[in-house]
mmCIF file of C-alpha atoms in Angstrom:
data_model
loop_
_atom_site.group_PDB
_atom_site.id
_atom_site.type_symbol
_atom_site.label_atom_id
_atom_site.label_comp_id
_atom_site.label_asym_id
_atom_site.label_seq_id
_atom_site.Cartn_x
_atom_site.Cartn_y
_atom_site.Cartn_z
ATOM 1 C CA MET A 15 91.204 77.697 94.373
ATOM 2 C CA PRO A 16 95.314 77.350 95.487
ATOM 3 C CA VAL A 17 94.912 74.234 97.258
ATOM 4 C CA ARG A 18 98.571 74.563 98.337
ATOM 5 C CA LYS A 19 99.240 77.544 100.581
ATOM 6 C CA ALA A 20 100.360 80.711 99.137
ATOM 7 C CA THR A 21 103.761 81.843 100.819
ATOM 8 C CA LEU A 22 104.876 85.729 101.365
ATOM 9 C CA ARG A 23 108.270 86.401 102.094
ATOM 10 C CA VAL A 24 109.207 88.908 104.996
ATOM 11 C CA VAL A 25 111.446 91.108 104.208
ATOM 12 C CA ASN A 26 112.629 93.549 107.591
ATOM 13 C CA LEU A 27 113.726 97.176 106.398
ATOM 14 C CA GLY A 28 113.853 98.400 109.654
ATOM 15 C CA ARG A 29 114.196 101.846 110.035
ATOM 16 C CA ILE A 30 114.011 103.466 106.491
ATOM 17 C CA CYS A 31 113.591 106.738 104.776
ATOM 18 C CA TYR A 32 109.764 106.718 103.448
ATOM 19 C CA HIS A 33 111.568 107.370 99.785
ATOM 20 C CA SER A 34 113.675 105.036 100.058
ATOM 21 C CA ALA A 35 111.122 101.704 101.311
ATOM 22 C CA LEU A 36 108.348 103.774 97.999
ATOM 23 C CA LYS A 37 112.242 102.506 95.500
ATOM 24 C CA ILE A 38 111.984 99.050 97.048
ATOM 25 C CA GLN A 39 108.145 98.574 96.764
ATOM 26 C CA GLN A 40 108.671 99.679 92.714
ATOM 27 C CA GLN A 41 111.009 96.984 92.654
ATOM 28 C CA HIS A 42 108.925 94.215 94.004
ATOM 29 C CA ILE A 43 106.319 95.429 91.725
ATOM 30 C CA LYS A 44 108.344 95.207 88.690
ATOM 31 C CA GLN A 45 109.471 91.630 89.479
ATOM 32 C CA HIS A 46 106.036 90.891 89.272
ATOM 33 C CA LEU A 47 105.598 92.722 86.258
ATOM 34 C CA GLU A 48 108.151 91.880 83.864
ATOM 35 C CA SER A 49 109.118 88.405 85.435
ATOM 36 C CA CYS A 50 108.615 84.659 83.343
ATOM 37 C CA SER A 51 108.610 83.028 86.739
ATOM 38 C CA THR A 52 106.374 83.746 89.464
ATOM 39 C CA PRO A 53 108.169 85.723 91.767
ATOM 40 C CA PRO A 54 107.698 85.603 95.816
ATOM 41 C CA ASN A 55 104.658 87.404 96.958
ATOM 42 C CA THR A 56 106.556 90.026 99.611
ATOM 43 C CA LEU A 57 106.135 91.249 102.993
ATOM 44 C CA LEU A 58 107.765 94.492 103.236
ATOM 45 C CA LEU A 59 108.078 95.610 107.301
ATOM 46 C CA CYS A 60 109.545 99.083 108.087
ATOM 47 C CA GLU A 61 109.271 102.137 110.130
ATOM 48 C CA HIS A 62 109.947 105.672 109.047
ATOM 49 C CA GLU A 63 111.348 109.072 109.938
ATOM 50 C CA PRO A 64 108.374 111.603 110.368
ATOM 51 C CA ILE A 65 107.304 112.120 106.938
ATOM 52 C CA TYR A 66 102.910 113.422 105.959
ATOM 53 C CA THR A 67 102.156 111.737 102.778
ATOM 54 C CA THR A 68 98.682 111.964 100.624
ATOM 55 C CA GLY A 69 97.261 110.203 97.763
ATOM 56 C CA ILE A 70 95.398 110.214 94.492
ATOM 57 C CA ARG A 71 93.519 112.612 96.065
ATOM 58 C CA ARG A 72 95.872 115.780 95.742
ATOM 59 C CA ALA A 73 93.370 118.326 95.746
ATOM 60 C CA PRO A 74 92.794 119.312 98.930
ATOM 61 C CA TYR A 75 96.809 119.081 99.936
ATOM 62 C CA ASN A 76 98.599 122.225 98.224
ATOM 63 C CA LEU A 77 101.953 123.854 97.923
ATOM 64 C CA LYS A 78 100.742 125.953 101.090
ATOM 65 C CA GLU A 79 99.718 123.104 103.589
ATOM 66 C CA GLU A 80 102.683 121.327 102.127
ATOM 67 C CA GLN A 81 105.012 123.818 103.309
ATOM 68 C CA ARG A 82 102.765 124.109 106.538
ATOM 69 C CA LEU A 83 103.061 120.738 107.269
ATOM 70 C CA GLN A 84 107.465 120.696 106.367
ATOM 71 C CA ALA A 85 108.055 123.825 108.668
ATOM 72 C CA LEU A 86 106.718 121.402 111.711
ATOM 73 C CA GLY A 87 109.959 118.905 110.651
ATOM 74 C CA ALA A 88 108.248 116.841 109.015
ATOM 75 C CA ASP A 89 109.024 115.722 105.486
ATOM 76 C CA PHE A 90 106.078 115.233 102.561
ATOM 77 C CA CYS A 91 105.380 112.826 99.989
ATOM 78 C CA ARG A 92 102.399 112.657 97.455
ATOM 79 C CA THR A 93 101.535 108.865 96.533
ATOM 80 C CA ASN A 94 99.456 106.942 94.080
ATOM 81 C CA ARG A 95 97.738 105.151 96.714
ATOM 82 C CA GLY A 96 94.182 105.688 97.816
ATOM 83 C CA GLY A 97 93.413 107.402 101.102
ATOM 84 C CA LEU A 98 93.675 110.385 102.212
ATOM 85 C CA ILE A 99 96.228 112.780 104.073
ATOM 86 C CA THR A 100 98.434 110.098 107.049
ATOM 87 C CA PHE A 101 101.829 110.652 108.673
ATOM 88 C CA HIS A 102 103.869 107.967 109.629
ATOM 89 C CA GLY A 103 106.788 108.219 111.894
ATOM 90 C CA PRO A 104 108.702 106.763 114.662
ATOM 91 C CA GLY A 105 106.761 103.997 116.431
ATOM 92 C CA GLN A 106 104.658 103.393 113.788
ATOM 93 C CA LEU A 107 105.003 99.708 112.305
ATOM 94 C CA VAL A 108 104.272 100.584 108.488
ATOM 95 C CA CYS A 109 103.862 97.024 106.533
ATOM 96 C CA TYR A 110 103.644 97.002 102.640
ATOM 97 C CA PRO A 111 102.528 93.991 100.942
ATOM 98 C CA ILE A 112 103.657 93.615 97.381
ATOM 99 C CA LEU A 113 101.188 90.489 96.712
ATOM 100 C CA ASP A 114 100.078 89.191 93.235
ATOM 101 C CA LEU A 115 96.257 88.866 93.995
ATOM 102 C CA GLY A 116 95.803 86.450 91.303
ATOM 103 C CA CYS A 117 97.469 83.688 94.072
ATOM 104 C CA PHE A 118 94.417 84.906 96.646
ATOM 105 C CA LYS A 119 91.425 86.939 95.344
ATOM 106 C CA LYS A 120 91.117 89.448 92.222
ATOM 107 C CA SER A 121 89.086 91.459 94.195
ATOM 108 C CA ILE A 122 90.471 94.990 95.900
ATOM 109 C CA ARG A 123 87.262 95.141 97.960
ATOM 110 C CA TRP A 124 88.322 91.482 99.627
ATOM 111 C CA TYR A 125 92.099 92.403 99.831
ATOM 112 C CA VAL A 126 91.610 95.608 102.111
ATOM 113 C CA CYS A 127 88.627 93.586 104.250
ATOM 114 C CA GLU A 128 91.825 90.969 104.655
ATOM 115 C CA LEU A 129 93.987 93.367 105.987
ATOM 116 C CA GLU A 130 91.403 95.094 108.223
ATOM 117 C CA ARG A 131 90.333 91.535 109.814
ATOM 118 C CA THR A 132 93.768 90.411 110.060
ATOM 119 C CA VAL A 133 94.924 93.731 112.450
ATOM 120 C CA ILE A 134 91.729 93.303 114.435
ATOM 121 C CA SER A 135 93.099 90.037 114.698
ATOM 122 C CA MET A 136 96.585 91.120 115.255
ATOM 123 C CA CYS A 137 94.387 93.631 118.200
ATOM 124 C CA ARG A 138 92.617 90.716 120.127
ATOM 125 C CA MET A 139 96.198 89.171 120.918
ATOM 126 C CA PHE A 140 97.107 91.920 122.584
ATOM 127 C CA GLY A 141 93.189 91.933 124.351
ATOM 128 C CA ILE A 142 92.700 94.987 122.359
ATOM 129 C CA GLU A 143 88.687 94.818 120.776
ATOM 130 C CA ALA A 144 89.012 97.018 117.326
ATOM 131 C CA THR A 145 86.410 97.208 114.875
ATOM 132 C CA THR A 146 85.935 98.602 111.375
ATOM 133 C CA SER A 147 83.962 101.210 109.962
ATOM 134 C CA PRO A 148 82.080 102.797 106.937
ATOM 135 C CA ASP A 149 85.744 104.635 106.749
ATOM 136 C CA THR A 150 88.411 101.920 105.570
ATOM 137 C CA GLY A 151 91.266 101.331 108.755
ATOM 138 C CA VAL A 152 91.287 99.681 111.875
ATOM 139 C CA TRP A 153 88.972 101.490 114.930
ATOM 140 C CA VAL A 154 88.917 101.238 118.668
ATOM 141 C CA GLY A 155 85.956 103.414 119.830
ATOM 142 C CA GLU A 156 86.218 106.235 117.790
ATOM 143 C CA ASN A 157 89.767 106.369 117.077
ATOM 144 C CA LYS A 158 92.002 105.150 114.461
ATOM 145 C CA ILE A 159 94.963 102.478 115.524
ATOM 146 C CA CYS A 160 95.606 101.436 111.824
ATOM 147 C CA ALA A 161 95.223 103.119 108.433
ATOM 148 C CA ILE A 162 95.598 101.704 105.789
ATOM 149 C CA GLY A 163 95.851 102.823 102.184
ATOM 150 C CA ILE A 164 96.342 101.066 98.681
ATOM 151 C CA HIS A 165 97.774 100.942 95.278
ATOM 152 C CA CYS A 166 96.567 98.208 92.770
ATOM 153 C CA GLY A 167 97.577 97.829 89.351
ATOM 154 C CA ARG A 168 97.494 94.469 86.800
ATOM 155 C CA TYR A 169 96.523 92.909 90.355
ATOM 156 C CA ILE A 170 99.862 93.412 91.911
ATOM 157 C CA THR A 171 99.414 95.439 95.282
ATOM 158 C CA SER A 172 101.605 98.054 97.069
ATOM 159 C CA HIS A 173 101.206 100.755 100.081
ATOM 160 C CA GLY A 174 99.882 99.287 102.748
ATOM 161 C CA LEU A 175 98.962 99.835 106.327
ATOM 162 C CA ALA A 176 100.295 101.891 109.236
ATOM 163 C CA LEU A 177 99.826 100.412 112.787
ATOM 164 C CA ASN A 178 100.487 102.523 115.508
ATOM 165 C CA CYS A 179 102.369 100.916 118.295
ATOM 166 C CA ASN A 180 104.304 103.488 120.542
ATOM 167 C CA THR A 181 103.982 106.838 118.029
ATOM 168 C CA ASP A 182 104.122 110.184 119.366
ATOM 169 C CA LEU A 183 100.266 111.148 118.349
ATOM 170 C CA THR A 184 100.549 114.911 118.547
ATOM 171 C CA TRP A 185 101.557 114.565 115.073
ATOM 172 C CA PHE A 186 98.302 113.852 114.091
ATOM 173 C CA GLN A 187 96.983 116.943 115.260
ATOM 174 C CA HIS A 188 98.077 119.238 112.421
ATOM 175 C CA ILE A 189 96.255 117.432 110.125
ATOM 176 C CA VAL A 190 92.758 115.890 109.724
ATOM 177 C CA PRO A 191 93.592 112.423 109.579
ATOM 178 C CA CYS A 192 92.485 110.770 106.575
ATOM 179 C CA GLY A 193 90.517 113.755 105.808
ATOM 180 C CA ILE A 194 87.801 111.967 108.594
ATOM 181 C CA VAL A 195 86.954 114.986 110.904
ATOM 182 C CA GLY A 196 85.718 114.635 114.366
ATOM 183 C CA LYS A 197 87.342 111.494 115.235
ATOM 184 C CA GLY A 198 90.812 110.990 116.718
ATOM 185 C CA VAL A 199 94.236 108.678 116.501
ATOM 186 C CA THR A 200 95.548 106.295 119.227
ATOM 187 C CA SER A 201 97.737 103.739 119.669
ATOM 188 C CA LEU A 202 98.723 100.062 121.184
ATOM 189 C CA SER A 203 100.210 102.129 123.682
ATOM 190 C CA GLN A 204 97.881 103.827 124.452
ATOM 191 C CA GLU A 205 94.923 101.109 124.511
ATOM 192 C CA LEU A 206 97.256 99.878 126.833
ATOM 193 C CA GLY A 207 98.978 102.150 129.066
ATOM 194 C CA ARG A 208 101.945 100.731 128.353
ATOM 195 C CA ASP A 209 105.047 100.674 125.738
ATOM 196 C CA VAL A 210 104.713 98.968 123.470
ATOM 197 C CA THR A 211 107.496 98.726 120.816
ATOM 198 C CA LEU A 212 107.511 97.315 116.989
ATOM 199 C CA GLY A 213 109.654 94.440 118.299
ATOM 200 C CA GLU A 214 106.349 93.283 120.462
ATOM 201 C CA ALA A 215 103.906 94.215 117.492
ATOM 202 C CA THR A 216 105.710 92.709 114.537
ATOM 203 C CA PRO A 217 105.374 88.881 115.481
ATOM 204 C CA LYS A 218 102.008 89.263 116.141
ATOM 205 C CA LEU A 219 100.919 90.774 113.062
ATOM 206 C CA LEU A 220 103.035 87.986 110.950
ATOM 207 C CA GLU A 221 100.982 85.195 113.298
ATOM 208 C CA ALA A 222 97.538 87.500 112.188
ATOM 209 C CA PHE A 223 98.782 87.420 108.568
ATOM 210 C CA THR A 224 99.414 83.876 108.100
ATOM 211 C CA GLU A 225 96.237 83.070 109.547
ATOM 212 C CA GLN A 226 93.963 85.642 108.019
ATOM 213 C CA PHE A 227 95.788 84.874 104.466
ATOM 214 C CA ASN A 228 96.127 81.651 104.732
ATOM 215 C CA CYS A 229 99.612 81.520 104.174
ATOM 216 C CA THR A 230 103.100 80.642 105.409
ATOM 217 C CA LEU A 231 105.664 82.640 105.597
ATOM 218 C CA THR A 232 109.714 82.530 104.779
ATOM 219 C CA TYR A 233 112.367 85.508 106.202
ATOM 220 C CA ASP A 234 114.765 87.140 103.716
ATOM 221 C CA LEU A 235 117.811 86.988 104.934
ATOM 222 C CA ASN A 236 118.860 90.766 104.086
ATOM 223 C CA SER A 237 116.184 91.669 107.070
ATOM 224 C CA VAL A 238 116.636 93.969 109.333
ATOM 225 C CA GLU A 239 117.242 91.991 112.973
ATOM 226 C CA THR A 240 113.893 93.365 114.983
ATOM 227 C CA GLN A 241 114.791 94.456 118.415
ATOM 228 C CA LYS B 7 90.488 92.572 81.185
ATOM 229 C CA HIS B 8 87.453 94.536 82.575
ATOM 230 C CA GLU B 9 87.359 97.453 80.723
ATOM 231 C CA TRP B 10 84.527 97.628 78.234
ATOM 232 C CA VAL B 11 84.735 99.422 74.462
ATOM 233 C CA ARG B 12 81.064 100.589 73.114
ATOM 234 C CA VAL B 13 81.568 101.356 69.424
ATOM 235 C CA GLU B 14 79.836 104.379 67.924
ATOM 236 C CA GLY B 15 80.427 105.365 64.446
ATOM 237 C CA SER B 16 84.231 106.352 64.737
ATOM 238 C CA VAL B 17 84.284 107.148 68.554
ATOM 239 C CA GLY B 18 84.835 104.313 71.585
ATOM 240 C CA THR B 19 82.810 105.072 74.787
ATOM 241 C CA VAL B 20 84.968 102.840 77.660
ATOM 242 C CA GLY B 21 83.750 101.887 81.449
ATOM 243 C CA ILE B 22 84.730 99.042 83.456
ATOM 244 C CA SER B 23 82.446 96.235 83.991
ATOM 245 C CA ASN B 24 79.520 95.272 86.325
ATOM 246 C CA PHE B 25 81.870 92.736 87.752
ATOM 247 C CA ALA B 26 85.220 95.104 87.972
ATOM 248 C CA GLN B 27 83.368 97.881 90.220
ATOM 249 C CA GLU B 28 81.461 94.458 92.579
ATOM 250 C CA ALA B 29 85.441 93.984 92.612
ATOM 251 C CA LEU B 30 86.332 97.772 93.809
ATOM 252 C CA GLY B 31 83.604 98.642 96.053
ATOM 253 C CA ASP B 32 82.090 102.007 96.297
ATOM 254 C CA VAL B 33 84.009 104.338 93.878
ATOM 255 C CA VAL B 34 84.783 107.268 96.035
ATOM 256 C CA TYR B 35 87.266 109.077 93.288
ATOM 257 C CA CYS B 36 87.907 108.901 89.681
ATOM 258 C CA GLY B 37 91.333 109.745 88.349
ATOM 259 C CA LEU B 38 90.852 110.704 84.207
ATOM 260 C CA PRO B 39 93.125 111.918 81.662
ATOM 261 C CA GLU B 40 92.902 115.161 80.067
ATOM 262 C CA VAL B 41 91.107 115.284 76.547
ATOM 263 C CA GLY B 42 93.660 115.184 73.443
ATOM 264 C CA THR B 43 95.789 112.247 75.800
ATOM 265 C CA LYS B 44 97.209 109.613 73.445
ATOM 266 C CA LEU B 45 96.607 106.194 74.589
ATOM 267 C CA GLU B 46 98.277 102.961 73.534
ATOM 268 C CA GLN B 47 96.265 99.618 73.855
ATOM 269 C CA MET B 48 96.885 98.240 77.705
ATOM 270 C CA GLU B 49 98.638 101.454 78.948
ATOM 271 C CA GLU B 50 97.812 102.725 82.107
ATOM 272 C CA PHE B 51 94.919 105.963 82.264
ATOM 273 C CA GLY B 52 94.250 106.782 85.302
ATOM 274 C CA ALA B 53 92.510 105.766 88.697
ATOM 275 C CA LEU B 54 89.356 104.528 90.493
ATOM 276 C CA GLU B 55 89.319 105.091 94.401
ATOM 277 C CA SER B 56 87.697 102.816 96.876
ATOM 278 C CA VAL B 57 88.005 101.391 100.184
ATOM 279 C CA LYS B 58 91.110 103.538 100.229
ATOM 280 C CA ALA B 59 92.834 101.418 97.227
ATOM 281 C CA ALA B 60 93.903 103.199 93.758
ATOM 282 C CA SER B 61 92.959 100.871 91.038
ATOM 283 C CA GLU B 62 94.623 101.429 87.839
ATOM 284 C CA LEU B 63 92.239 101.404 84.520
ATOM 285 C CA TYR B 64 94.277 100.419 81.349
ATOM 286 C CA SER B 65 92.999 101.000 78.015
ATOM 287 C CA PRO B 66 91.567 98.885 75.638
ATOM 288 C CA LEU B 67 92.729 100.105 72.514
ATOM 289 C CA THR B 68 95.219 102.565 70.963
ATOM 290 C CA GLY B 69 93.452 106.329 69.948
ATOM 291 C CA GLU B 70 92.981 109.562 71.901
ATOM 292 C CA VAL B 71 90.730 111.080 74.434
ATOM 293 C CA THR B 72 88.052 112.664 73.126
ATOM 294 C CA ASP B 73 85.421 113.284 75.861
ATOM 295 C CA VAL B 74 85.940 112.527 79.650
ATOM 296 C CA ASN B 75 82.760 112.015 82.002
ATOM 297 C CA SER B 76 83.017 115.194 83.480
ATOM 298 C CA GLY B 77 79.973 113.986 85.851
ATOM 299 C CA LEU B 78 81.933 111.418 88.485
ATOM 300 C CA THR B 79 83.318 114.411 89.779
ATOM 301 C CA GLU B 80 80.443 115.088 91.595
ATOM 302 C CA ASN B 81 78.750 111.611 91.278
ATOM 303 C CA PRO B 82 81.584 109.009 91.204
ATOM 304 C CA GLY B 83 78.984 106.156 92.324
ATOM 305 C CA LEU B 84 77.964 106.289 88.607
ATOM 306 C CA VAL B 85 80.969 103.680 88.025
ATOM 307 C CA ASN B 86 79.206 101.148 90.750
ATOM 308 C CA LYS B 87 75.047 102.512 90.114
ATOM 309 C CA ALA B 88 75.657 102.806 86.221
ATOM 310 C CA CYS B 89 78.882 101.153 85.247
ATOM 311 C CA TYR B 90 77.259 100.632 81.789
ATOM 312 C CA GLU B 91 75.393 103.850 81.123
ATOM 313 C CA ASP B 92 76.031 106.975 82.924
ATOM 314 C CA GLY B 93 79.142 105.623 84.737
ATOM 315 C CA TRP B 94 80.953 105.755 80.892
ATOM 316 C CA LEU B 95 84.694 107.360 81.563
ATOM 317 C CA ILE B 96 86.000 108.063 78.746
ATOM 318 C CA LYS B 97 85.641 108.704 75.078
ATOM 319 C CA MET B 98 88.529 107.737 72.284
ATOM 320 C CA THR B 99 89.235 107.644 68.628
ATOM 321 C CA ILE B 100 89.891 104.326 67.474
ATOM 322 C CA GLU B 101 93.324 104.560 65.658
ATOM 323 C CA LYS B 102 93.452 100.767 65.410
ATOM 324 C CA PRO B 103 90.395 99.083 64.239
ATOM 325 C CA GLU B 104 92.136 95.732 64.155
ATOM 326 C CA GLU B 105 92.348 95.508 67.658
ATOM 327 C CA LEU B 106 88.665 95.974 68.383
ATOM 328 C CA GLU B 107 88.683 92.167 67.047
ATOM 329 C CA GLU B 108 91.129 90.990 69.640
ATOM 330 C CA LEU B 109 88.653 92.123 72.477
ATOM 331 C CA MET B 110 86.098 89.617 74.422
ATOM 332 C CA ASP B 111 82.852 89.942 72.827
ATOM 333 C CA GLU B 112 79.804 89.646 75.967
ATOM 334 C CA ALA B 113 79.656 85.944 75.776
ATOM 335 C CA ALA B 114 83.297 85.603 75.795
ATOM 336 C CA TYR B 115 83.663 87.695 78.967
ATOM 337 C CA GLU B 116 80.681 85.945 80.832
ATOM 338 C CA LYS B 117 82.778 82.995 80.350
ATOM 339 C CA PHE B 118 85.744 84.326 81.461
ATOM 340 C CA VAL B 119 84.492 85.753 84.605
ATOM 341 C CA LYS B 120 82.797 82.433 85.569
ATOM 342 C CA SER B 121 86.170 80.649 85.102
ATOM 343 C CA LEU B 122 87.714 83.544 87.542
ATOM 344 C CA ASP B 123 84.914 82.659 90.255
ATOM 345 C CA SER B 124 86.761 78.847 90.713
#
């Protein structure tokens, strides 16, 4: 076990197109895989324009489905992450940890559990009692407040989590979120009955990250200022 | 590092180790290549999904895929329950037998896994 705390570099990308963020993730992954020295572990934070994305299980989402969702005014992207269909859009805090699990623990199961605990801890800071369930993600009762979908190759993680702050939840009505019939979605704003912005949620999420992953944060100078 | 190969004649059967399946959690989907796919050693050949995470699989050898475990389509949990037997992933030809000598044997792998727990 490393005695020294791991460092996480926070890069706030602000409002950014999903595809551009994917490219940035790929660049960070490449740094880990190709570098002779140890590149920093990075936490990418961002917010996307409306988009529906799917994971490696593509079969349930054919071209007709893709077109139906695009007709609603959203983009559509098939990715290499785990998890089924989800929605990203304004008001949702998206976090992509590009980590070398070798700096922490080389177990995907452990990593996903730590992400869930991080978000639960953050919800607690808002006075919200969130839980896990047999379906990966973070729940408030029967409603999912945060979706998780990960990719891991050679112990380098990508994709991550999507936390609803003041997202327009009606976008979720057009899909079965994460393929789970009968359950709903919620947001920090819905749970607290007031507007909770990314600006308010972000520092709390970062605080929860440092505690759960036992790490220190550094901030990239290229980061966008959070409002 | 956590893929195994069992050699029977000129065919290698590939799967993941018990350590690997435990670290993944319950496998819900196996994304595997098509028969005929040519693979280089260390090349990605598919992915396993568990706990909403897609973990890449890397070929232990250079060769061509001759068979894919179709049982995993209906029963991906076999990777967890029987990772060395019915949970095998692919079978492939062994184009470079010298690669086998570079691989860890069971004793060396056990030692390697123990060192990861430190």
